[in-house]
Each structure stands twice: as structure tokens, then as C-alpha cells.
XYZ file of C-alpha atoms in Angstrom:
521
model
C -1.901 -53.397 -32.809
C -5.157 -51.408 -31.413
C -7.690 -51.799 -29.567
C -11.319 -50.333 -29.462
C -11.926 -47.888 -26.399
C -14.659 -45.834 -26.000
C -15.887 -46.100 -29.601
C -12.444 -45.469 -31.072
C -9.693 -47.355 -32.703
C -6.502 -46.503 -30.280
C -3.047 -48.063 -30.858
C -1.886 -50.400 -27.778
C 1.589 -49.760 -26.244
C 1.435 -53.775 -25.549
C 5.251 -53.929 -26.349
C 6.142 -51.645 -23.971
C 3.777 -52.604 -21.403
C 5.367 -56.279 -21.904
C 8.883 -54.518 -21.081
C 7.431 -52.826 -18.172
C 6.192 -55.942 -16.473
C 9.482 -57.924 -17.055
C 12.696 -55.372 -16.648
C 14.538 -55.429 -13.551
C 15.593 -52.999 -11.190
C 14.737 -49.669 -10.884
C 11.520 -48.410 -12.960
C 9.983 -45.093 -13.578
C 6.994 -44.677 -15.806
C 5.797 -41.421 -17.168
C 2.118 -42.118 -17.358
C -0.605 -39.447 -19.130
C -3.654 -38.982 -18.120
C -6.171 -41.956 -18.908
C -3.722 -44.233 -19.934
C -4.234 -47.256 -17.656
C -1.309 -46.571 -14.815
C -3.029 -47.900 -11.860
C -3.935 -50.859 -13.972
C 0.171 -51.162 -15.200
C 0.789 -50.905 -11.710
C -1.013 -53.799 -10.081
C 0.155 -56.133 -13.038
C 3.529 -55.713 -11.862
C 2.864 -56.086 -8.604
C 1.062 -59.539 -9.361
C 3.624 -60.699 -11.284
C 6.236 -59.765 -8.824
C 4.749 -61.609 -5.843
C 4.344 -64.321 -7.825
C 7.523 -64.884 -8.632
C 9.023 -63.986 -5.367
C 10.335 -67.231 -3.442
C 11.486 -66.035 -0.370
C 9.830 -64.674 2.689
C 10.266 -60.393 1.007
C 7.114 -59.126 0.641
C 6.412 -55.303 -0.871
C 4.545 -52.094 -0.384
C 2.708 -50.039 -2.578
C 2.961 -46.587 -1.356
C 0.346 -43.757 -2.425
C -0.450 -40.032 -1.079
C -4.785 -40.713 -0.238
C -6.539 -43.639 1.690
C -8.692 -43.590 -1.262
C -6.318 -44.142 -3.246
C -4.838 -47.246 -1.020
C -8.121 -48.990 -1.083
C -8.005 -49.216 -4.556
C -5.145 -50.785 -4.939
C -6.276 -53.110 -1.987
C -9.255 -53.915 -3.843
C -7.862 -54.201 -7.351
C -5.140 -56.447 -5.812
C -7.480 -58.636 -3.736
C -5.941 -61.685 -2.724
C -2.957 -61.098 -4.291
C -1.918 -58.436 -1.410
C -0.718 -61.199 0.795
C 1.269 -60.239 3.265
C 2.403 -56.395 1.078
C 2.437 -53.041 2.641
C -0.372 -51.371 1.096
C -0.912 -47.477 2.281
C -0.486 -43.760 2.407
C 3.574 -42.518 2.565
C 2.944 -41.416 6.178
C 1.508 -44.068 7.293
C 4.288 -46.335 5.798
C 7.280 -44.456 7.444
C 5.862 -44.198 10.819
C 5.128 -47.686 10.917
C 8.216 -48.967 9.205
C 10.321 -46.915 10.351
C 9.522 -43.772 12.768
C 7.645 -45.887 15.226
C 9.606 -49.138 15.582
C 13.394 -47.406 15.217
C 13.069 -43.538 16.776
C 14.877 -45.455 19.537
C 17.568 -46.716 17.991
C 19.055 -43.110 17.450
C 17.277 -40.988 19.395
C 17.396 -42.795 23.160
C 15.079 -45.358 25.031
C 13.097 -41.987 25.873
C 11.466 -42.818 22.197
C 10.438 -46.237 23.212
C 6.945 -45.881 23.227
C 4.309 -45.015 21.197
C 4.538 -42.007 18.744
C 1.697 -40.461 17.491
C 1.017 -38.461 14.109
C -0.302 -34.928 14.922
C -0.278 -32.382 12.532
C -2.834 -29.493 13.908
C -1.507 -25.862 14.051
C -0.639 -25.576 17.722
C 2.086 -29.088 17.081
C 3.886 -26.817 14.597
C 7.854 -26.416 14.290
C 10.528 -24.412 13.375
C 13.710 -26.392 13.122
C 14.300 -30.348 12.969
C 15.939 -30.134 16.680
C 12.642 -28.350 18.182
C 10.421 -31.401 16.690
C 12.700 -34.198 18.489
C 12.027 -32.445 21.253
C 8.659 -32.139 21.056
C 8.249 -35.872 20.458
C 10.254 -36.710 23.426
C 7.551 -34.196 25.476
C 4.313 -35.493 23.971
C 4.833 -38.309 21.850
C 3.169 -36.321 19.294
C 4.626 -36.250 15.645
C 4.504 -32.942 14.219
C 4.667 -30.488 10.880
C 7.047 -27.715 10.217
C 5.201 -24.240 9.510
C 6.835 -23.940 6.289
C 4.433 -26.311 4.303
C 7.453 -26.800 1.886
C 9.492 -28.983 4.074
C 8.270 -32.144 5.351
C 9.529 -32.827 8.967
C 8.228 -36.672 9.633
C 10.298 -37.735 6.246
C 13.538 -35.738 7.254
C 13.053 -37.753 10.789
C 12.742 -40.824 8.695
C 15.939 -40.398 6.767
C 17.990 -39.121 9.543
C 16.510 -42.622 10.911
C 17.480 -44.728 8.321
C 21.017 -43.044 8.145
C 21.726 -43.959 11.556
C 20.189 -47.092 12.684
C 21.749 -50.235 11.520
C 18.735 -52.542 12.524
C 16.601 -50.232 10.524
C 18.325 -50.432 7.562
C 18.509 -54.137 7.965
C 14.762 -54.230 8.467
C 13.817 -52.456 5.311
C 16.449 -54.323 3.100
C 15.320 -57.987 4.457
C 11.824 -57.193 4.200
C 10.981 -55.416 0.717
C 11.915 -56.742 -2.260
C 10.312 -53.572 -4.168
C 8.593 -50.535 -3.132
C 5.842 -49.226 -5.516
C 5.352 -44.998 -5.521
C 1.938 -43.408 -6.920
C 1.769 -39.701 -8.172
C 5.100 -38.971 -7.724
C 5.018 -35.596 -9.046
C 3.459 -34.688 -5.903
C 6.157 -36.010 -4.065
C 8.300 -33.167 -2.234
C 12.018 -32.237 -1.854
C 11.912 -34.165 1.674
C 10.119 -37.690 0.352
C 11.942 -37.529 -2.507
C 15.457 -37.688 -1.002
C 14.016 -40.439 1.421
C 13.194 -43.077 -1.952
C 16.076 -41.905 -3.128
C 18.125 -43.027 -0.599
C 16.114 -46.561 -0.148
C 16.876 -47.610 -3.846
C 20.776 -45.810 -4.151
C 22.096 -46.647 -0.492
C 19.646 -49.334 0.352
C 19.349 -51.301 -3.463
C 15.857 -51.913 -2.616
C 14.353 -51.526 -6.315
C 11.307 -48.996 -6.819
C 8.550 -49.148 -9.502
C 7.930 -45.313 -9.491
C 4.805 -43.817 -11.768
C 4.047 -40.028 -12.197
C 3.328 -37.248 -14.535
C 4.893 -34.378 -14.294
C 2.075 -32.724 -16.508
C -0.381 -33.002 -13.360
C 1.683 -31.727 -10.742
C -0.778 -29.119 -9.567
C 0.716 -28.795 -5.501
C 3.548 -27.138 -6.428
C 2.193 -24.267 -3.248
C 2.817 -26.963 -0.776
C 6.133 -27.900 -2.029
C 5.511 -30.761 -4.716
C 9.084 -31.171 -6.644
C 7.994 -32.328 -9.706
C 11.800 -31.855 -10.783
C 12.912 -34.863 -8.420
C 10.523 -37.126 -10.650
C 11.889 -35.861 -14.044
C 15.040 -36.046 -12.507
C 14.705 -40.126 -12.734
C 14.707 -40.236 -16.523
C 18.496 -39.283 -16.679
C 19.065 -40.781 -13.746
C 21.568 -44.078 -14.816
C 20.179 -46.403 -12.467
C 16.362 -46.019 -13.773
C 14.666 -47.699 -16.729
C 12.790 -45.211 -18.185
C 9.248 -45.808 -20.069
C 6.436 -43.985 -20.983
C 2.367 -44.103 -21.466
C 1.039 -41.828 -23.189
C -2.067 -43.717 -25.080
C -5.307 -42.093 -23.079
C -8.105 -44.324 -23.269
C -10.327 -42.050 -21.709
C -10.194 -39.574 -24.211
C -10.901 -39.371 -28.111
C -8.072 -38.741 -30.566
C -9.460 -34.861 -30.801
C -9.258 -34.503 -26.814
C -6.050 -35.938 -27.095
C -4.334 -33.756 -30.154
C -5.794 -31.006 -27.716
C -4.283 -32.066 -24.228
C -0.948 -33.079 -25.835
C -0.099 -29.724 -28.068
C 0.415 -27.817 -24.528
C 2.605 -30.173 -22.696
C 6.369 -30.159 -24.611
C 7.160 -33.798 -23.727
C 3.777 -35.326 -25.249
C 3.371 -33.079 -28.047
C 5.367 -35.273 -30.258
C 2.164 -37.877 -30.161
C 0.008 -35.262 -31.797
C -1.720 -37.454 -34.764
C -3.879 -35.833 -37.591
C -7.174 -37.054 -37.148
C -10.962 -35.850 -38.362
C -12.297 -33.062 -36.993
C -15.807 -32.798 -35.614
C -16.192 -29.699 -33.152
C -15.026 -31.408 -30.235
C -13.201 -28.563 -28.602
C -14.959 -25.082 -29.096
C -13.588 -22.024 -27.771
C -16.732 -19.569 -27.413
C -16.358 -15.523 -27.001
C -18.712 -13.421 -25.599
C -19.572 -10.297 -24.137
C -22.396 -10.909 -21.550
C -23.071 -13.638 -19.443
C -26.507 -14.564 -21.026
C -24.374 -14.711 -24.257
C -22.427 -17.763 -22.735
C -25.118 -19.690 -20.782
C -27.174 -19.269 -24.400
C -24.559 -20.750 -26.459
C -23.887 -23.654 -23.495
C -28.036 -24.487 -23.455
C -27.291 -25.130 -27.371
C -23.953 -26.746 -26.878
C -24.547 -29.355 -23.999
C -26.559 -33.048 -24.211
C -28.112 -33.289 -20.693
C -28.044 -36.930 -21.100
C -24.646 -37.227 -20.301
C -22.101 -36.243 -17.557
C -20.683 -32.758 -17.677
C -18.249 -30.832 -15.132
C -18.018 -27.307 -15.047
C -15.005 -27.206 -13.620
C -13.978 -23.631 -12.183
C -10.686 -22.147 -10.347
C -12.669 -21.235 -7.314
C -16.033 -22.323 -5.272
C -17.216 -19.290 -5.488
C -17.110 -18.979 -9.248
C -18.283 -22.838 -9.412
C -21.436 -22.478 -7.054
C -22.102 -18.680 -9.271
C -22.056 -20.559 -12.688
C -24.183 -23.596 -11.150
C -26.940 -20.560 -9.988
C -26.762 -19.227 -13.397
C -27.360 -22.765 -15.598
C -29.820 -23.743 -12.920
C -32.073 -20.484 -13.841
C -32.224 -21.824 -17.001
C -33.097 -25.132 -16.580
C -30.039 -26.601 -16.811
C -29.213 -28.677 -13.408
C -25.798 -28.616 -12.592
C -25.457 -29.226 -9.272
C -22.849 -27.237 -6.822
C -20.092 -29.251 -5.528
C -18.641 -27.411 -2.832
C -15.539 -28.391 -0.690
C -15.582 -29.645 2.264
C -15.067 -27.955 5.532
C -12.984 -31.267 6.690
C -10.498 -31.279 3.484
C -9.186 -28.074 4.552
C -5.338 -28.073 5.263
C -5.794 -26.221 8.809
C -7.346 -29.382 9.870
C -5.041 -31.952 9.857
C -4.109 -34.528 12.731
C -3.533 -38.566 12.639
C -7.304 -38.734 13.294
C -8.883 -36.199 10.831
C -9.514 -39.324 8.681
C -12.369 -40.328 11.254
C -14.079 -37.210 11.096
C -13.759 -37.641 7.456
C -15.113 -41.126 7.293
C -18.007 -40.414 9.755
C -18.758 -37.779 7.083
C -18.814 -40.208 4.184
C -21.173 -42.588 6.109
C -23.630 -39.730 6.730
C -23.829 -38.427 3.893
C -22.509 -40.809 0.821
C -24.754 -43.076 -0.421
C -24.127 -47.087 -0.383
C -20.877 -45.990 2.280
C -21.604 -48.905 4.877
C -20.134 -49.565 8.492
C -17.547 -52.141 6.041
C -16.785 -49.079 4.569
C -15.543 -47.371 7.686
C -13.900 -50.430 8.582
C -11.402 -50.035 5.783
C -10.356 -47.024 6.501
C -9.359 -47.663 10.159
C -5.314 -48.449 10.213
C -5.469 -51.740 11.655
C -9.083 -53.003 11.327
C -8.687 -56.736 12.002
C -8.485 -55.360 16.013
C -12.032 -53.872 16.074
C -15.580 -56.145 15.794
C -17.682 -54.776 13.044
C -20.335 -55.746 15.442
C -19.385 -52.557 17.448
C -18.576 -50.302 14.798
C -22.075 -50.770 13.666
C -23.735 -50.185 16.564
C -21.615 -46.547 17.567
C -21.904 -45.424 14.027
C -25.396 -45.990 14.150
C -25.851 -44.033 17.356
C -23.773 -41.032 15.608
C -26.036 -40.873 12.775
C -29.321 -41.026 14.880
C -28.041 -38.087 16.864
C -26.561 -35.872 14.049
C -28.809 -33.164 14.695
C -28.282 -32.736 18.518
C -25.213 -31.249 19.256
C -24.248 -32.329 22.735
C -25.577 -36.029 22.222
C -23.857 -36.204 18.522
C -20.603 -34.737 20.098
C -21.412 -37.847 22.829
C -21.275 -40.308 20.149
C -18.746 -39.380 18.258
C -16.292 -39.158 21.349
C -17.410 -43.023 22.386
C -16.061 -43.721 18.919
C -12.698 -42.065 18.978
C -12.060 -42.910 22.479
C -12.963 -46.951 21.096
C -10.252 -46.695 18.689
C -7.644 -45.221 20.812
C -7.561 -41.106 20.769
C -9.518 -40.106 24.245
C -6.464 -38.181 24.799
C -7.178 -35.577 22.155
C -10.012 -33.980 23.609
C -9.794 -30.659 22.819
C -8.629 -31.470 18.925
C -11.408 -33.822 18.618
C -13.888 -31.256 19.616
C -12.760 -29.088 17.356
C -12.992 -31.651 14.780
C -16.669 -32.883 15.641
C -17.828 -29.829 15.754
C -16.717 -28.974 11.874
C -18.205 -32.477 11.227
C -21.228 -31.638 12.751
C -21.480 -28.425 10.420
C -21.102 -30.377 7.555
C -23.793 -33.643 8.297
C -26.287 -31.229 8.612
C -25.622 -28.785 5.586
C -27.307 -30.407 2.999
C -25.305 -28.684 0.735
C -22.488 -31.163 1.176
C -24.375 -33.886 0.103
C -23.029 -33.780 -3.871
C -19.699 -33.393 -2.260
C -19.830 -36.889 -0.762
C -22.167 -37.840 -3.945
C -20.132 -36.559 -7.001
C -21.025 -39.798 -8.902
C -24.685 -39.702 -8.704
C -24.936 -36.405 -10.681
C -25.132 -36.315 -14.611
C -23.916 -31.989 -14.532
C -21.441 -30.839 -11.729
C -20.006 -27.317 -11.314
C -16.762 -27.520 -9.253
C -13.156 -26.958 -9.155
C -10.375 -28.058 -11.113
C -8.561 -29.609 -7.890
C -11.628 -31.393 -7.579
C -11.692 -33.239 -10.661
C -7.849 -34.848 -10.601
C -8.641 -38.559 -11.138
C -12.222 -37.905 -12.513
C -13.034 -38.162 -15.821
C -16.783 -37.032 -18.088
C -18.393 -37.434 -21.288
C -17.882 -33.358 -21.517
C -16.116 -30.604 -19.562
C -16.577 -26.512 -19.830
C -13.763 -24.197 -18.649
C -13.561 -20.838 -18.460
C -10.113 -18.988 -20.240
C -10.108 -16.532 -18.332
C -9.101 -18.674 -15.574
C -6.298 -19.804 -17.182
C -2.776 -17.051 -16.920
C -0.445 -19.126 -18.533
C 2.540 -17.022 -18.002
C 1.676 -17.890 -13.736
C 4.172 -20.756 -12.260
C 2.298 -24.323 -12.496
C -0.636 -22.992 -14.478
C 0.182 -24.848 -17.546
C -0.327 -28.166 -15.074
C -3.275 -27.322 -13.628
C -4.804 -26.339 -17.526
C -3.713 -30.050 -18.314
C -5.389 -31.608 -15.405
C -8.636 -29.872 -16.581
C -8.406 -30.341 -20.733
C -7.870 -33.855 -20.144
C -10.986 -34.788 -17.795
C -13.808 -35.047 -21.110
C -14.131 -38.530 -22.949
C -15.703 -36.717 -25.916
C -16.465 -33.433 -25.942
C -14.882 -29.639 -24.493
C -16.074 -26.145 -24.046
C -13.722 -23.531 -23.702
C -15.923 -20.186 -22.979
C -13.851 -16.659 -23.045
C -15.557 -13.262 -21.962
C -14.056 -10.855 -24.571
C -12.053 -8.457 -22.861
C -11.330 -9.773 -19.362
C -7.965 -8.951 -18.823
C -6.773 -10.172 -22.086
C -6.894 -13.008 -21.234
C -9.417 -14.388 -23.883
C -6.659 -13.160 -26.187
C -4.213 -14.759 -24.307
C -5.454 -17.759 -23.974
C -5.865 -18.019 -28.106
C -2.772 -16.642 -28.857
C -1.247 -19.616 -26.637
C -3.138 -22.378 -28.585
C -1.474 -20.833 -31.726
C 1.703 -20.586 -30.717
C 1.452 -24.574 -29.573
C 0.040 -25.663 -32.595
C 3.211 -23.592 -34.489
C 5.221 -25.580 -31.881
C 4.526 -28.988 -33.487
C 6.780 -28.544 -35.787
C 4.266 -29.365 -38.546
C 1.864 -27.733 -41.122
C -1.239 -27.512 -39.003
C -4.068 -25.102 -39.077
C -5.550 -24.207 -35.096
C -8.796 -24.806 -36.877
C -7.511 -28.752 -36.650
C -7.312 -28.612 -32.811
C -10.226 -25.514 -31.903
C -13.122 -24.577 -32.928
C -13.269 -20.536 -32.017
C -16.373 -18.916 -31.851
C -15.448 -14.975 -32.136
């Protein structure tokens, strides 16, 4: 069976899809890029709470707020009475908050509070129960590899009866996003929900994007699953974002898709240019690009993203900047650096209302929109007065509950104030409105464009997790990619090439490169 996407005939996966949506017990689902996981997802979620005749509900767990309001709105009605939200957010409330107690003393029976900025930082699991009993403040180990509030939620779980018997009565499955991303820490937490627990999990990754390997992603505890005996084990690999070329390309560099490689006509649609000089290379990319549709320049670093932007713009080609936001950066990061961040997005995004805001606050239903309108209104009026915007912003946090972070918030405001009145931030919070974009490659994970150029020499494949991040970026263009290569720099031009070769040789098939690349010498 196939089905036309984007122009092309693609063969449907419907059987397996089918099998997905009715097998029981534990599922994990290696899902390429473009091929409809999110989509998969909900599907089994309807059908699930459909059929479900007791008074279980589930959650559906993921690592953004973005990423949770999809699902929310994807599922609409259908939600019901199911957990939908980021893994913090679903331990603390599920289990941190309402069981700490339980195994800890009544001196944790009151309310604990994420906190995660650099002075609330730990060394050992016994200093952060400690700290918790002091402030009431949740906090982060300085080793970004180990995650402290899901150690404190196992230890939990392994020591509270009535939290155990919470969790089993209440979830009848337990849906995990990007789990590639997950760490050592989350990883043993799920683990022990669906082997000690038997509360079944519908788990989805691919371990060809795990690009946060730095901050401790263990990609290996999601491969892990497909020998594990207790996991059904399925795969999507048909990406209906992409054409067949695009895909042939993607595939040949990851070992456990390269077996879908399929012979297809080639047109051009991946061209690896050489040159010498930079004029060489914005030349060939004048000839090379169609302005009428959307193209990312996607880069390994601002500074190289906002330099090639500068260049293309001197010629008349617009791609516009996007640069990353001061309030994304990791050294900023508390339970309440999601206001500063929505504030942000209703300054500056366009069509981002006061409902908007609404969504992202972690129990809405207790706040009139009537008032959220009204302070976010006075914020915006007074973004360009510094005392009377820091005045506004305060009335806000202290309305929903953190007056007690003063000296955080400040700190917060005042990056937020840097960034509502940099109009350089505006594509940040506006990536969709522009046809050309120069960015970074982090910056484009769940996007996708008509065409993509990347630069080789970015790319040292012989680097930990580079072959991952490469993937994320090939995989991004519907129709059309650029490679470009400046001859010389650091071999890695040659490198680059020579590692295109070797995976076409890896196929285990008679194929010429010039099947997969177009190179330009």
C-alpha cells in the first residue's frame, strides 16, 4: 500500500501501525525523523481511553511545555481526566510533592518548590534532602549528568507504600516522548514503574537524534528496550517529510536505518559544493537556492549563523538571523523561568495571545483570564521603562504565587527586559514567518523546510555524538540539500566525502556515491 505525501508515492507501514495501536503491554517505537510519531502516539492514546472502563486514567509525559500543548491540543477532548506534561512537572506532582513525607518526615509536609538556579546547587543526594527540609526549594546537582529530583523520586517510590499504591491505581499507561534524551537517572525511574510497578509504558524515541549527550542524555537506556524481554519492539522509519533522495541520504549514515536505502531517480537533490573563497560559495548558493521557498542555513554556532546571514544578505539574498535567546540559556533555570519565557513570547511572537499565556501556567483553571489580560497588558505598555516594566512584571509573578523569589526574579526580568527590547530577537520568537533562516542545528530539532544548507566543515565525524547531530540536520529539507565544503579546512572537506563513501560501500550493495551526492570539486 502507499500513499501520496508531498508529491511522492511513499509506502505506508499501515500493518504495523495497526499492531502498534492494538498490542498489549509494554511498547517501544523507534520512530525516524518525519515519520508521523506524535501522530502514532495520540492514536493510541485515543484508543486506549476509550476502551478503558474503570476510573485509571494516563499521562503522556514529554521533556518541553511546547511540546505538552501539542499533545493537549491534538488530543482535545479526548484528554479527559490524563496527565498531560513535562517529566518534572509529572514527578513533583505525582510523586515528590504529595509523598516526600511519607519517607522523609512530617518536616516535608508542605509545599516543595522546583528551583534549579546556580546558588540551589548540590553535591550529594543527602545535602539536597537537606536543603529541601531548609527552604522547601527543590534543587539540581552541579554535575549536569545526574538528575537529583528523579533519584528523589525513585528513592520515593521505593519506600512509600501509599505512593506506590497511588501510581499503580491511578495509571493504566504512561506515554514517554524523545526518549533518547532521557538520562541515566529518568531512565531507571520508568524503568522501575513498568518492571516493579507493571504499569505498562508506550515509549517513542530515536536514538539517531540524541544530540544532549553533554548533559547526560543515555541514549543506550532507550536502545536498551529493544532486547529488553518485556518490550514489544516496532519501528517507523517511512519519513513523510522528506523525498525518497533526502531519505537514501539521511538513512546511509545511521547503521540501523540503512537497510531502507531504496534505489530511486536521481535529480541533484543533495549537492556537495567545494570551494576556495567565500564569494565562491555564496555565488554558487545565489544559483542554487529558489527564494520562493523556505530555506535554513543551519550552522554549529550563532556566531557562524548570524556571519553567513551578513554575507547572503549583501547579496540580496534575505536570510534572516535567528539568534538564541538570552532566556533558553541553561544558567537560567528555576520553576518560574517559564514566565519570563512566556512574557517573552507575548511580546514579541506574533498571534501569541493572553490564552496563550494561560496555557502555559501549571494550573490555569485557578487564575481569571480577565486578570491575566489586564497585567500582561500593563507589562507590554511599559517594556521600555525599566523600573515600571520590572513593576509589572513582579505584580504578575507575585499573582501567581512566587513573591518570595525576589532576588531570582530580578535577575530574570531583567534578562527579559534585554531581550523585549532587542529587536533582534524578534525572528527568534517568529521562526515561522520567515521564508530563509540562518541558525543552528539545535535550533532546528522538530523543524522541517523545503531546503537546508550545511556547512562540512562543521561536521568531525570521528567527535562523540556528531554523527546524531549530522542526522538531525540532513533530515530537516522536504526536497532539496546543500552541502558546501571550503577546500582545505582542516580536512575536513575530505573528510566529510570520504565518510559518504565509505557509507554508501556500507550498504552492502553496488551503488555509485554519484546515486546519493552530487559533488561539486
Amino acid at each position: 500500500m502507499s500513499e501520496r505525501v508531498g508529491g511522492f508515492m511513499l509506502p505506508v507501514d499501515i500493518d504495523i501501525r495497526d499492531e502498534i495501536l492494538t498490542t498489549k503491554g509494554n511498547i517501544v517505537i523507534s520512530a525516524s525523523a518525519g515519520t508521523g510519531k506524535t501522530y502514532t502516539t495520540i492514536q493510541r492514546i485515543i484508543k486506549d481511553a476509550e476502551e478503558s472502563n474503570n476510573y485509571q486514567s494516563f499521562a503522556a509525559v514529554t521533556f518541553t511545555r511546547k511540546a505538552a500543548k501539542e499533545i493537549i491540543n491534538r488530543l482535545g477532548p479526548n484528554k479527559g481526566e490524563g496527565f498531560v506534561g513535562t517529566n518534572d512537572n509529572f514527578i513533583w506532582l505525582e510523586i515528590i510533592q504529595p509523598f516526600m513525607y511519607d519517607v522523609y518526615g512530617m518536616d516535608f509536609r508542605r509545599e516543595i518548590k522546583p528551583d534549579f538556579n546556580d546558588d540551589n546547587q548540590i553535591s550529594s543526594f543527602d545535602q539536597g534532602i537537606e536543603k529541601i527540609r531548609k527552604t522547601q526549594l527543590m534543587c539540581k546537582y552541579r554535575n549536569i549528568k545526574k538528575n537529583f529530583a528523579f533519584q528523589l523520586a525513585l528513592e520515593i517510590l521505593k519506600n512509600s507504600h501509599s505512593a506506590r499504591r497511588y501510581m499503580k491505581a491511578k495509571y493504566y499507561r504512561i506515554y514517554i516522548d524523545e526518549y533518547q534524551d532521557s538520562d541515566v537517572d529518568m531512565h531507571n525511574f520508568f524503568m522501575y514503574l513498568c518492571d516493579e510497578l507493571d504499569i505498562p509504558l508506550f515509549i517513542v524515541g530515536d536514538s539517531k537524534q540524541s544530540i544532549y549527550g553533554w548533559r547526560g542524555a543515555y541514549s543506550s537506556g532507550f536502545t536498551g528496550l529493544f532486547t529488553k524481554q518485556t518490550f514489544k519492539k516496532f519501528e517507523l522509519w517511512h519519513n513523510f517529510r522528506s523525498n525518497k533522495v533526502i531519505q537514501n541520504y539521511s538513512n546511509i549514515f545511521m547503521k540501523s536505518v540503512r537497510k531502507h536505502y531504496q534505489q530511486t531517480e536521481f535529480n541533484n537533490e543533495v549537492i556537495a559544493f567545494k570551494y576556495s573563497i567565500d564569494s565562491e560559495a555564496i555565488q554558487y548558493i545565489n544559483e542554487w537556492i529558489d527564494v520562493s521557498k523556505k530555506c535554513a542555513f543551519l550552522n554549529f554556532s550563532n556566531y557562524n549563523a548570524e556571519t553567513w546571514s551578513e554575507r547572503l544578505i549583501n547579496i540580496g539574498i534575505p536570510f534572516v538571523f535567528i539568534p538564541g535567546s538570552p532566556l533558553d540559556y541553561t544558567n537560567l533555570e528555576s520553576e518560574h523561568i517559564w514566565l519570563a519565557r512566556a512574557i517573552a513570547h507575548y511580546s514579541l511572537q506574533h498571534r501569541y495571545s493572553e490564552y496563550d499565556f494561560r496555557d502555559e501556567i501549571p494550573m490555569p483553571e485557578a487564575y481569571r483570564i480577565s486578570d491575566i489580560k489586564s497585567m500582561l497588558k500593563g507589562i507590554k505598555e511599559s517594556q521600555h521603562d525599566c523600573n515600571l516594566y520590572e513593576e509589572n512584571c513582579f505584580k504578575l509573578y507575585e499573582f501567581l504565587g512566587y513573591s518570595e523569589y525576589l532576588d531570582k526574579i530580578k535577575k530574570e526580568i531583567g534578562k527579559l527586559f534585554e531581550v523585549v527590547n532587542d529587536e533582534k530577537y524578534i525572528p527568534t520568537y517568529n521562526q515561522d514567518r520567515y521564508k530563509l533562516t540562518s541558525g543552528t542545528i539545535h535550533s532546528s530539532k522538530g523543524l522541517e523546510f523545503d531546503q537546508v544548507i550545511l556547512n562540512a566543515q562543521d561536521y568531525d565525524m570521528s567527535r562523540d555524538g556528531m554523527n546524531f547531530l549530522h542526522y538531525v540536520a540532513i533530515s530537516r529539507p522536504e526536497e532539496r540539500l546543500l552541502i558546501i565544503a571550503q577546500n582545505g579546512f582542516m580536512d575536513r572537506y575530505k573528510g566529510y566525502i570520504n565518510n559518504v563513501i565509505s557509507k554508501t560501500q556500507n550498504l552492502g550493495i553496488e551503488i555509485e556515491v554519484a546515486k546519493v551526492i552530487k559533488i561539486i570539486d
